[in-house]
Amino acid sequence: MRKPHLFSLMIAIATPITSLSLPAEYNQEDGLHGEIQLLLGGLEARGKDIVAPGNERLTSASAQDLSQRGESFDSGFILPNIELGYLFNQGQNEVFWRSNSEPTSEFITHSEIGFSHQFYSGINASLIISPAALGNGTTVWQDPFATGNKRKATQAETNGFGIDIDYLLDGSLSLSYRYNNTQVKKERAGQSLNNLTKAQQRQLERDNTSHYLAAELTYMMSPQTYLISDIHYTQQQGKQDSMDASLPGVNLSLYHFNYEREYYAKLGYRNNRYQNNHVVFNKKRNDEDINFTAGIRFHQLIGNKWMLDALVSCGENNSNVDFYDKEYYLLALGVSREF
């Protein structure tokens, strides 16, 4: 059974509208189903830590003082997204694979496979595995602090597992848990800084494990309009003490649909509180990240089961360490096919 995702342009996954209000066994037939989407867009951003074409080199001014803010740049992107599922046992069970990339400045890829079972009470439980082998993770700089030459990118690969429990409280409450282990390939953070000792350079290693908890509450304002709020918390423990952090956050979303269109808007906030001093900047990093995304989906403009998507997104991360300040503006258009 399919988890009752709302159509979320934020993470580029679309699901049937009927799954918003009814358990999957009432609106899904046994067999293969899914959706493929391709998003194309442009990004205007500012931030030294953002990995994107046009932002490889720290400017000569910022190279003299790493604590200065980054300069703005433009970049394009292509994001393929896919969701496949197979329902069996009269819609009670499902195996699935979902892979999507967030259209934000970080472009984090979430890829997970899992098994779901719906109980006779209507409650749905899903067991999930998120393997790095399927592209789960994101792209980071090998050495974010390198000056002079162009910085090189590498992968931060994440392996994890989790559980989702949906349709609690008559379908209005969902609970999620994730455990993730992230390892940065070709980790070279701080190796360009000659004033750091080898021990201090090791403190900049970004490998970490994390526990993520979330609760989502859905309120049906009308049969076509939903208000969704969620609160989530991540406890992160680094291989080095400098990566230990707590990350609480909240999201508020509004969703409306009719026969021809779907509308979506989401406001998110997250506070990243690191527990130990940063080796380079000699202070405890504290970030406040706020973002907004709005999107629209058009049905049957180019044929049955074909959809056109458009979204805009913007966000800002304010940090007490200017190196990690960032802001972005994003516009994307896409086409989707469900089956």
Short mmCIF file of C-alpha atoms in Angstrom, two decimals:
data_model
loop_
_atom_site.label_atom_id
_atom_site.label_comp_id
_atom_site.label_asym_id
_atom_site.label_seq_id
_atom_site.Cartn_x
_atom_site.Cartn_y
_atom_site.Cartn_z
CA MET A 1 0.00 0.00 0.00
CA ARG A 2 1.07 3.42 -0.77
CA LYS A 3 1.91 5.79 2.03
CA PRO A 4 -0.55 8.71 1.92
CA HIS A 5 1.94 11.23 0.59
CA LEU A 6 0.46 14.55 -0.40
CA PHE A 7 1.46 15.70 -3.84
CA SER A 8 4.74 17.31 -2.90
CA LEU A 9 6.48 19.34 -5.55
CA MET A 10 9.02 20.09 -2.87
CA ILE A 11 10.39 16.57 -3.13
CA ALA A 12 9.12 15.98 -6.67
CA ILE A 13 6.87 13.02 -5.87
CA ALA A 14 3.30 12.97 -7.10
CA THR A 15 0.69 10.51 -5.87
CA PRO A 16 -2.95 9.96 -6.79
CA ILE A 17 -5.29 12.52 -5.31
CA THR A 18 -7.56 9.84 -3.87
CA SER A 19 -4.80 8.60 -1.59
CA LEU A 20 -5.22 11.77 0.44
CA SER A 21 -8.50 10.71 1.92
CA LEU A 22 -8.84 6.93 1.73
CA PRO A 23 -6.69 3.97 2.77
CA ALA A 24 -4.91 2.39 -0.17
CA GLU A 25 -7.04 -0.78 -0.23
CA TYR A 26 -10.05 1.30 -1.32
CA ASN A 27 -8.42 3.06 -4.26
CA GLN A 28 -5.57 0.82 -5.47
CA GLU A 29 -5.78 -2.36 -7.53
CA ASP A 30 -3.22 -5.16 -7.37
CA GLY A 31 -0.38 -4.81 -9.83
CA LEU A 32 2.33 -2.40 -10.88
CA HIS A 33 1.87 1.34 -10.53
CA GLY A 34 4.14 4.34 -10.43
CA GLU A 35 5.23 7.65 -11.84
CA ILE A 36 8.26 9.03 -13.66
CA GLN A 37 9.04 12.75 -13.62
CA LEU A 38 11.69 14.94 -15.18
CA LEU A 39 12.31 18.44 -13.79
CA LEU A 40 14.41 21.08 -15.55
CA GLY A 41 15.20 24.38 -13.91
CA GLY A 42 17.50 27.21 -13.03
CA LEU A 43 19.05 28.25 -9.74
CA GLU A 44 20.27 31.65 -8.59
CA ALA A 45 22.10 31.32 -5.31
CA ARG A 46 24.72 32.71 -2.94
CA GLY A 47 26.69 30.55 -0.54
CA LYS A 48 30.20 29.15 -0.37
CA ASP A 49 29.01 25.71 0.74
CA ILE A 50 26.60 25.18 -2.20
CA VAL A 51 27.83 22.58 -4.70
CA ALA A 52 26.86 23.70 -8.21
CA PRO A 53 28.48 24.68 -11.51
CA GLY A 54 29.66 28.28 -11.26
CA ASN A 55 30.49 28.04 -7.56
CA GLU A 56 33.64 25.91 -7.72
CA ARG A 57 36.10 28.68 -6.96
CA LEU A 58 36.24 30.91 -3.90
CA THR A 59 36.80 34.48 -5.00
CA SER A 60 40.08 36.19 -4.19
CA ALA A 61 38.34 38.43 -1.67
CA SER A 62 36.69 35.56 0.20
CA ALA A 63 39.85 33.48 0.03
CA GLN A 64 41.60 36.05 2.20
CA ASP A 65 39.00 35.61 4.90
CA LEU A 66 36.92 32.41 4.92
CA SER A 67 34.41 33.97 7.31
CA GLN A 68 33.17 36.35 4.59
CA ARG A 69 29.96 35.61 2.73
CA GLY A 70 29.97 33.98 -0.69
CA GLU A 71 29.09 35.68 -3.97
CA SER A 72 26.02 34.98 -6.10
CA PHE A 73 26.05 32.62 -9.07
CA ASP A 74 23.63 31.01 -11.55
CA SER A 75 23.28 27.34 -12.44
CA GLY A 76 20.95 24.96 -14.27
CA PHE A 77 19.84 21.47 -13.28
CA ILE A 78 17.97 18.36 -14.40
CA LEU A 79 16.25 16.20 -11.78
CA PRO A 80 14.81 12.79 -12.69
CA ASN A 81 12.42 11.30 -10.15
CA ILE A 82 10.76 7.91 -10.05
CA GLU A 83 8.28 6.02 -7.89
CA LEU A 84 7.41 2.37 -8.51
CA GLY A 85 5.21 0.10 -6.47
CA TYR A 86 3.64 -3.33 -6.74
CA LEU A 87 0.42 -4.03 -4.85
CA PHE A 88 -0.69 -7.56 -4.01
CA ASN A 89 -2.98 -9.47 -1.65
CA GLN A 90 -5.98 -7.33 -2.62
CA GLY A 91 -4.10 -4.10 -2.00
CA GLN A 92 -3.05 -5.00 1.53
CA ASN A 93 0.66 -5.34 0.76
CA GLU A 94 3.07 -3.36 -1.37
CA VAL A 95 6.73 -3.40 -2.29
CA PHE A 96 8.04 -0.09 -3.58
CA TRP A 97 11.01 1.95 -4.74
CA ARG A 98 11.08 5.75 -4.55
CA SER A 99 13.91 7.99 -5.72
CA ASN A 100 13.63 11.76 -5.74
CA SER A 101 15.82 14.84 -5.43
CA GLU A 102 14.78 17.92 -3.48
CA PRO A 103 14.70 20.99 -5.74
CA THR A 104 16.55 23.18 -3.25
CA SER A 105 20.13 24.47 -3.12
CA GLU A 106 21.31 21.15 -1.61
CA PHE A 107 19.71 18.74 -4.14
CA ILE A 108 19.63 15.89 -1.63
CA THR A 109 18.62 12.58 -3.23
CA HIS A 110 16.28 10.33 -1.25
CA SER A 111 16.18 6.76 -2.55
CA GLU A 112 14.38 4.04 -0.62
CA ILE A 113 12.95 0.58 -1.09
CA GLY A 114 10.42 -0.92 1.25
CA PHE A 115 7.49 -3.14 2.14
CA SER A 116 4.11 -1.93 3.41
CA HIS A 117 1.23 -3.71 5.05
CA GLN A 118 -2.21 -2.34 5.78
CA PHE A 119 -4.01 -3.74 8.81
CA TYR A 120 -7.76 -4.27 8.98
CA SER A 121 -8.02 -1.21 11.22
CA GLY A 122 -6.80 0.91 8.29
CA ILE A 123 -3.41 1.64 9.86
CA ASN A 124 -0.54 1.24 7.41
CA ALA A 125 3.03 0.30 8.42
CA SER A 126 6.08 0.46 6.14
CA LEU A 127 9.58 -0.93 6.63
CA ILE A 128 12.14 1.02 4.62
CA ILE A 129 15.77 0.62 3.56
CA SER A 130 17.71 3.53 2.03
CA PRO A 131 20.88 2.20 0.38
CA ALA A 132 23.66 4.40 -0.94
CA ALA A 133 23.94 1.99 -3.86
CA LEU A 134 20.68 3.46 -5.21
CA GLY A 135 22.05 7.01 -5.08
CA ASN A 136 20.91 7.96 -1.60
CA GLY A 137 22.86 11.02 -0.42
CA THR A 138 24.10 14.33 -1.77
CA THR A 139 27.07 16.07 -3.36
CA VAL A 140 29.57 18.05 -1.25
CA TRP A 141 32.94 19.70 -1.80
CA GLN A 142 35.96 17.50 -1.10
CA ASP A 143 37.50 20.48 0.67
CA PRO A 144 34.97 23.31 1.16
CA PHE A 145 37.74 25.65 2.36
CA ALA A 146 40.11 25.23 -0.63
CA THR A 147 41.16 28.52 -2.21
CA GLY A 148 42.90 29.29 -5.47
CA ASN A 149 42.11 26.27 -7.68
CA LYS A 150 38.60 25.08 -8.43
CA ARG A 151 37.09 22.98 -5.69
CA LYS A 152 36.22 19.39 -6.58
CA ALA A 153 32.95 17.69 -5.71
CA THR A 154 32.44 14.29 -4.14
CA GLN A 155 29.56 12.20 -2.84
CA ALA A 156 28.25 12.06 0.71
CA GLU A 157 26.69 8.59 0.60
CA THR A 158 23.95 7.63 3.03
CA ASN A 159 22.80 4.17 4.08
CA GLY A 160 19.79 3.94 6.35
CA PHE A 161 16.59 2.26 7.40
CA GLY A 162 13.33 3.32 8.98
CA ILE A 163 9.65 2.81 9.61
CA ASP A 164 6.51 4.77 8.74
CA ILE A 165 3.15 4.36 10.46
CA ASP A 166 0.22 6.04 8.72
CA TYR A 167 -3.55 6.47 9.05
CA LEU A 168 -3.46 6.90 12.82
CA LEU A 169 -6.27 8.90 14.47
CA ASP A 170 -8.75 8.18 11.67
CA GLY A 171 -6.13 8.86 9.00
CA SER A 172 -4.93 12.25 10.21
CA LEU A 173 -1.63 11.31 11.88
CA SER A 174 1.58 9.82 10.45
CA LEU A 175 4.76 8.93 12.34
CA SER A 176 8.23 8.35 10.85
CA TYR A 177 11.63 7.22 12.08
CA ARG A 178 14.92 7.05 10.16
CA TYR A 179 18.43 5.96 11.07
CA ASN A 180 21.11 7.14 8.64
CA ASN A 181 24.83 6.59 8.31
CA THR A 182 26.55 9.12 6.04
CA GLN A 183 30.10 8.82 4.75
CA VAL A 184 31.90 11.39 2.60
CA LYS A 185 33.96 9.86 -0.19
CA LYS A 186 37.32 11.52 -0.86
CA GLU A 187 37.08 13.53 2.37
CA ARG A 188 39.67 16.32 2.27
CA ALA A 189 38.05 19.05 4.36
CA GLY A 190 40.64 21.44 5.73
CA GLN A 191 43.65 19.88 3.99
CA SER A 192 44.27 23.14 2.14
CA LEU A 193 44.55 25.10 5.42
CA ASN A 194 48.23 25.03 6.35
CA ASN A 195 47.59 26.60 9.76
CA LEU A 196 45.72 23.48 10.98
CA THR A 197 47.41 20.46 12.50
CA LYS A 198 46.55 16.95 11.27
CA ALA A 199 44.44 16.44 14.39
CA GLN A 200 42.50 19.65 13.69
CA GLN A 201 41.98 18.65 10.06
CA ARG A 202 40.49 15.35 11.22
CA GLN A 203 37.95 17.33 13.29
CA LEU A 204 36.52 18.62 9.99
CA GLU A 205 35.59 15.13 8.75
CA ARG A 206 31.87 15.03 8.02
CA ASP A 207 31.03 11.32 8.46
CA ASN A 208 28.09 10.99 10.84
CA THR A 209 25.12 8.93 12.00
CA SER A 210 21.69 10.36 12.77
CA HIS A 211 18.29 9.52 14.23
CA TYR A 212 15.29 11.28 12.68
CA LEU A 213 11.77 11.44 14.18
CA ALA A 214 8.74 13.12 12.61
CA ALA A 215 5.03 13.48 13.28
CA GLU A 216 2.69 14.79 10.58
CA LEU A 217 -0.90 15.90 11.18
CA THR A 218 -3.33 16.38 8.28
CA TYR A 219 -6.45 18.54 8.62
CA MET A 220 -9.10 18.34 5.88
CA MET A 221 -10.44 21.87 5.44
CA SER A 222 -12.70 20.67 2.62
CA PRO A 223 -12.84 17.56 0.39
CA GLN A 224 -10.38 19.32 -1.94
CA THR A 225 -8.24 21.29 0.52
CA TYR A 226 -5.79 20.00 3.12
CA LEU A 227 -3.62 21.69 5.73
CA ILE A 228 -0.61 19.64 6.80
CA SER A 229 1.70 20.40 9.69
CA ASP A 230 4.67 18.37 10.82
CA ILE A 231 7.32 18.60 13.48
CA HIS A 232 10.60 16.75 13.13
CA TYR A 233 13.82 16.30 15.07
CA THR A 234 17.24 14.95 14.07
CA GLN A 235 19.99 14.01 16.49
CA GLN A 236 23.30 13.83 14.67
CA GLN A 237 26.49 12.26 16.01
CA GLY A 238 29.67 12.78 14.05
CA LYS A 239 32.70 10.60 13.65
CA GLN A 240 34.38 13.72 15.03
CA ASP A 241 32.91 15.85 17.82
CA SER A 242 32.60 18.87 15.54
CA MET A 243 29.69 17.20 13.68
CA ASP A 244 27.56 16.55 16.79
CA ALA A 245 24.34 18.51 16.38
CA SER A 246 20.60 18.67 17.09
CA LEU A 247 18.28 19.75 14.27
CA PRO A 248 14.66 20.50 15.21
CA GLY A 249 12.27 21.77 12.56
CA VAL A 250 8.65 22.36 11.51
CA ASN A 251 6.77 22.49 8.20
CA LEU A 252 3.37 23.88 7.28
CA SER A 253 1.79 22.96 3.95
CA LEU A 254 -1.41 23.81 2.10
CA TYR A 255 -2.72 21.58 -0.66
CA HIS A 256 -5.71 22.07 -2.97
CA PHE A 257 -6.86 20.12 -6.01
CA ASN A 258 -9.62 19.96 -8.56
CA TYR A 259 -10.13 17.86 -11.68
CA GLU A 260 -7.76 19.88 -13.85
CA ARG A 261 -5.09 21.18 -11.44
CA GLU A 262 -3.30 20.63 -8.15
CA TYR A 263 -1.83 23.47 -6.06
CA TYR A 264 0.76 23.17 -3.36
CA ALA A 265 2.57 25.54 -0.97
CA LYS A 266 4.97 24.74 1.83
CA LEU A 267 6.81 26.79 4.45
CA GLY A 268 9.65 25.13 6.35
CA TYR A 269 11.93 26.05 9.23
CA ARG A 270 14.92 24.21 10.73
CA ASN A 271 17.44 25.11 13.40
CA ASN A 272 20.86 23.41 13.22
CA ARG A 273 22.60 23.61 16.60
CA TYR A 274 26.13 22.24 16.73
CA GLN A 275 27.42 21.26 20.15
CA ASN A 276 31.16 21.94 19.81
CA ASN A 277 33.38 24.72 18.49
CA HIS A 278 34.19 24.73 14.79
CA VAL A 279 37.93 24.17 14.30
CA VAL A 280 38.29 26.87 11.63
CA PHE A 281 36.00 29.56 13.07
CA ASN A 282 36.40 28.83 16.80
CA LYS A 283 32.71 29.06 17.67
CA LYS A 284 29.69 26.78 17.98
CA ARG A 285 27.83 26.92 14.69
CA ASN A 286 24.13 27.77 14.87
CA ASP A 287 22.03 27.93 11.68
CA GLU A 288 18.45 28.97 11.06
CA ASP A 289 17.11 27.72 7.74
CA ILE A 290 13.79 28.87 6.29
CA ASN A 291 12.40 27.96 2.88
CA PHE A 292 9.23 28.31 0.84
CA THR A 293 8.02 26.27 -2.12
CA ALA A 294 4.89 26.62 -4.25
CA GLY A 295 3.85 24.55 -7.22
CA ILE A 296 1.07 23.72 -9.64
CA ARG A 297 0.32 20.58 -11.63
CA PHE A 298 -1.78 20.49 -14.81
CA HIS A 299 -3.60 17.30 -15.74
CA GLN A 300 -4.34 15.98 -19.25
CA LEU A 301 -2.85 18.94 -21.12
CA ILE A 302 -0.80 16.59 -23.28
CA GLY A 303 -2.79 13.38 -22.98
CA ASN A 304 -4.21 10.98 -20.46
CA LYS A 305 -1.86 10.21 -17.52
CA TRP A 306 0.57 12.91 -18.65
CA MET A 307 1.04 15.95 -16.38
CA LEU A 308 2.92 19.23 -16.51
CA ASP A 309 4.52 20.63 -13.36
CA ALA A 310 5.79 24.09 -12.43
CA LEU A 311 7.32 25.17 -9.16
CA VAL A 312 9.18 28.01 -7.52
CA SER A 313 11.28 27.73 -4.39
CA CYS A 314 13.37 30.10 -2.31
CA GLY A 315 15.24 29.79 0.93
CA GLU A 316 17.79 31.32 3.23
CA ASN A 317 20.17 29.90 5.80
CA ASN A 318 21.35 32.39 8.41
CA SER A 319 24.36 31.18 10.36
CA ASN A 320 26.47 32.76 13.06
CA VAL A 321 29.38 31.61 10.83
CA ASP A 322 29.10 33.65 7.63
CA PHE A 323 30.82 30.91 5.61
CA TYR A 324 27.62 28.86 5.91
CA ASP A 325 25.20 31.67 5.03
CA LYS A 326 23.27 30.89 1.89
CA GLU A 327 20.23 31.94 -0.09
CA TYR A 328 18.67 30.64 -3.28
CA TYR A 329 15.90 31.24 -5.79
CA LEU A 330 14.77 28.37 -7.98
CA LEU A 331 12.36 27.88 -10.88
CA ALA A 332 11.60 24.50 -12.42
CA LEU A 333 9.31 23.03 -15.06
CA GLY A 334 8.63 19.35 -15.46
CA VAL A 335 6.68 16.62 -17.18
CA SER A 336 5.34 13.50 -15.47
CA ARG A 337 3.81 10.23 -16.61
CA GLU A 338 1.93 7.92 -14.29
CA PHE A 339 0.99 4.33 -14.91
#
